[in-house]
Amino acid sequence: MSNYKTILSRIKNILKENPRGLTIQELSQETHINRNSIAKYLDVMLFSGHVELRPVGIAKMYYHTYRVPMSAIVNISPEYILVFNKELEIVQVNDTFLNFFN
């Protein structure tokens, strides 16, 4: 797990150093990690709000984001929060909810 977090941190730092953004190929060359693996890490980071994706022609440019991820905002709230997807499956629960029902 620590290797996973180390790789995410490396990707985040590389994107911070390149404010014009990088493609998956460029990140792969910079990190010496397989293109497919980089794409998976970027998907996780995109979903969690740590990177932004902007299509530029046929390329996908990834940027470091300076916004606060929604998961952080949900966990700050003193209210009980459940987030559902369109199939009504629970996709996120905040800490307040978990503490109350544990």
PDB file of C-alpha atoms in Angstrom:
ATOM      1  CA  MET A   1       0.000   0.000   0.000  1.00  0.00           C
ATOM      2  CA  SER A   2       2.838   2.429   0.756  1.00  0.00           C
ATOM      3  CA  ASN A   3       4.255   1.862  -2.755  1.00  0.00           C
ATOM      4  CA  TYR A   4       0.832   2.771  -4.166  1.00  0.00           C
ATOM      5  CA  LYS A   5       0.753   6.007  -2.155  1.00  0.00           C
ATOM      6  CA  THR A   6       4.343   6.770  -3.129  1.00  0.00           C
ATOM      7  CA  ILE A   7       3.488   6.470  -6.815  1.00  0.00           C
ATOM      8  CA  LEU A   8       0.409   8.685  -6.420  1.00  0.00           C
ATOM      9  CA  SER A   9       2.550  11.249  -4.625  1.00  0.00           C
ATOM     10  CA  ARG A  10       5.202  11.133  -7.373  1.00  0.00           C
ATOM     11  CA  ILE A  11       2.577  11.678 -10.064  1.00  0.00           C
ATOM     12  CA  LYS A  12       1.060  14.563  -8.115  1.00  0.00           C
ATOM     13  CA  ASN A  13       4.472  16.215  -7.654  1.00  0.00           C
ATOM     14  CA  ILE A  14       5.365  15.823 -11.331  1.00  0.00           C
ATOM     15  CA  LEU A  15       2.065  17.427 -12.333  1.00  0.00           C
ATOM     16  CA  LYS A  16       2.690  20.302  -9.886  1.00  0.00           C
ATOM     17  CA  GLU A  17       6.055  20.899 -11.573  1.00  0.00           C
ATOM     18  CA  ASN A  18       4.381  20.974 -15.016  1.00  0.00           C
ATOM     19  CA  PRO A  19       1.520  23.494 -14.869  1.00  0.00           C
ATOM     20  CA  ARG A  20       0.961  23.175 -18.632  1.00  0.00           C
ATOM     21  CA  GLY A  21      -0.125  19.581 -18.037  1.00  0.00           C
ATOM     22  CA  LEU A  22       1.184  16.229 -19.203  1.00  0.00           C
ATOM     23  CA  THR A  23      -0.159  13.345 -21.252  1.00  0.00           C
ATOM     24  CA  ILE A  24      -0.185   9.745 -20.059  1.00  0.00           C
ATOM     25  CA  GLN A  25       2.782   9.047 -22.351  1.00  0.00           C
ATOM     26  CA  GLU A  26       4.802  11.928 -20.880  1.00  0.00           C
ATOM     27  CA  LEU A  27       3.997  10.849 -17.321  1.00  0.00           C
ATOM     28  CA  SER A  28       4.972   7.291 -18.206  1.00  0.00           C
ATOM     29  CA  GLN A  29       8.349   8.462 -19.516  1.00  0.00           C
ATOM     30  CA  GLU A  30       8.919  10.722 -16.509  1.00  0.00           C
ATOM     31  CA  THR A  31       8.087   8.046 -13.913  1.00  0.00           C
ATOM     32  CA  HIS A  32       9.380   4.978 -15.816  1.00  0.00           C
ATOM     33  CA  ILE A  33       6.033   3.285 -15.148  1.00  0.00           C
ATOM     34  CA  ASN A  34       3.977   1.414 -17.755  1.00  0.00           C
ATOM     35  CA  ARG A  35       1.489   3.593 -19.684  1.00  0.00           C
ATOM     36  CA  ASN A  36      -1.469   1.391 -18.674  1.00  0.00           C
ATOM     37  CA  SER A  37      -0.513   1.597 -14.998  1.00  0.00           C
ATOM     38  CA  ILE A  38      -0.181   5.386 -15.181  1.00  0.00           C
ATOM     39  CA  ALA A  39      -3.647   5.547 -16.764  1.00  0.00           C
ATOM     40  CA  LYS A  40      -5.109   3.551 -13.846  1.00  0.00           C
ATOM     41  CA  TYR A  41      -3.411   5.787 -11.266  1.00  0.00           C
ATOM     42  CA  LEU A  42      -4.701   8.878 -13.082  1.00  0.00           C
ATOM     43  CA  ASP A  43      -8.244   7.461 -13.094  1.00  0.00           C
ATOM     44  CA  VAL A  44      -8.069   7.062  -9.314  1.00  0.00           C
ATOM     45  CA  MET A  45      -6.649  10.566  -8.908  1.00  0.00           C
ATOM     46  CA  LEU A  46      -9.270  12.027 -11.258  1.00  0.00           C
ATOM     47  CA  PHE A  47     -12.113  10.360  -9.353  1.00  0.00           C
ATOM     48  CA  SER A  48     -10.739  11.554  -6.010  1.00  0.00           C
ATOM     49  CA  GLY A  49     -10.306  15.121  -7.284  1.00  0.00           C
ATOM     50  CA  HIS A  50      -6.496  15.312  -7.196  1.00  0.00           C
ATOM     51  CA  VAL A  51      -6.043  15.867 -10.935  1.00  0.00           C
ATOM     52  CA  GLU A  52      -7.986  17.504 -13.752  1.00  0.00           C
ATOM     53  CA  LEU A  53      -8.390  16.162 -17.270  1.00  0.00           C
ATOM     54  CA  ARG A  54      -8.722  18.382 -20.331  1.00  0.00           C
ATOM     55  CA  PRO A  55      -8.907  16.952 -23.836  1.00  0.00           C
ATOM     56  CA  VAL A  56      -6.559  18.727 -26.262  1.00  0.00           C
ATOM     57  CA  GLY A  57      -7.274  17.409 -29.734  1.00  0.00           C
ATOM     58  CA  ILE A  58      -6.924  13.636 -29.475  1.00  0.00           C
ATOM     59  CA  ALA A  59      -4.644  13.884 -26.426  1.00  0.00           C
ATOM     60  CA  LYS A  60      -5.748  13.886 -22.803  1.00  0.00           C
ATOM     61  CA  MET A  61      -3.840  16.433 -20.740  1.00  0.00           C
ATOM     62  CA  TYR A  62      -3.683  15.912 -16.983  1.00  0.00           C
ATOM     63  CA  TYR A  63      -3.135  18.781 -14.558  1.00  0.00           C
ATOM     64  CA  HIS A  64      -2.660  19.070 -10.827  1.00  0.00           C
ATOM     65  CA  THR A  65      -5.786  20.530  -9.271  1.00  0.00           C
ATOM     66  CA  TYR A  66      -5.872  22.993  -6.422  1.00  0.00           C
ATOM     67  CA  ARG A  67      -9.509  22.381  -5.579  1.00  0.00           C
ATOM     68  CA  VAL A  68     -10.615  20.624  -2.426  1.00  0.00           C
ATOM     69  CA  PRO A  69     -11.845  17.083  -3.198  1.00  0.00           C
ATOM     70  CA  MET A  70     -15.549  16.516  -2.518  1.00  0.00           C
ATOM     71  CA  SER A  71     -14.680  13.660  -0.141  1.00  0.00           C
ATOM     72  CA  ALA A  72     -12.841  16.117   2.126  1.00  0.00           C
ATOM     73  CA  ILE A  73     -15.832  18.467   2.211  1.00  0.00           C
ATOM     74  CA  VAL A  74     -18.224  15.612   2.964  1.00  0.00           C
ATOM     75  CA  ASN A  75     -16.065  14.470   5.903  1.00  0.00           C
ATOM     76  CA  ILE A  76     -15.945  17.967   7.433  1.00  0.00           C
ATOM     77  CA  SER A  77     -19.733  18.215   7.643  1.00  0.00           C
ATOM     78  CA  PRO A  78     -21.338  17.532  11.043  1.00  0.00           C
ATOM     79  CA  GLU A  79     -24.405  16.136   9.230  1.00  0.00           C
ATOM     80  CA  TYR A  80     -24.928  12.456   8.400  1.00  0.00           C
ATOM     81  CA  ILE A  81     -24.152  12.105   4.700  1.00  0.00           C
ATOM     82  CA  LEU A  82     -24.628   9.165   2.331  1.00  0.00           C
ATOM     83  CA  VAL A  83     -23.811   9.531  -1.365  1.00  0.00           C
ATOM     84  CA  PHE A  84     -25.602   7.225  -3.815  1.00  0.00           C
ATOM     85  CA  ASN A  85     -24.941   6.513  -7.487  1.00  0.00           C
ATOM     86  CA  LYS A  86     -27.723   6.309 -10.075  1.00  0.00           C
ATOM     87  CA  GLU A  87     -28.285   2.609  -9.231  1.00  0.00           C
ATOM     88  CA  LEU A  88     -28.887   3.709  -5.606  1.00  0.00           C
ATOM     89  CA  GLU A  89     -25.720   2.002  -4.389  1.00  0.00           C
ATOM     90  CA  ILE A  90     -23.860   3.719  -1.565  1.00  0.00           C
ATOM     91  CA  VAL A  91     -20.616   5.144  -2.952  1.00  0.00           C
ATOM     92  CA  GLN A  92     -19.552   7.338  -0.029  1.00  0.00           C
ATOM     93  CA  VAL A  93     -20.323   7.807   3.656  1.00  0.00           C
ATOM     94  CA  ASN A  94     -18.925  10.562   5.843  1.00  0.00           C
ATOM     95  CA  ASP A  95     -17.142  10.040   9.174  1.00  0.00           C
ATOM     96  CA  THR A  96     -20.013  11.522  11.204  1.00  0.00           C
ATOM     97  CA  PHE A  97     -22.384   8.891   9.822  1.00  0.00           C
ATOM     98  CA  LEU A  98     -19.934   6.070  10.504  1.00  0.00           C
ATOM     99  CA  ASN A  99     -19.236   7.228  14.064  1.00  0.00           C
ATOM    100  CA  PHE A 100     -22.950   7.433  14.854  1.00  0.00           C
ATOM    101  CA  PHE A 101     -23.767   3.951  13.567  1.00  0.00           C
ATOM    102  CA  ASN A 102     -20.668   2.154  14.877  1.00  0.00           C
TER     103      ASN A 102
END
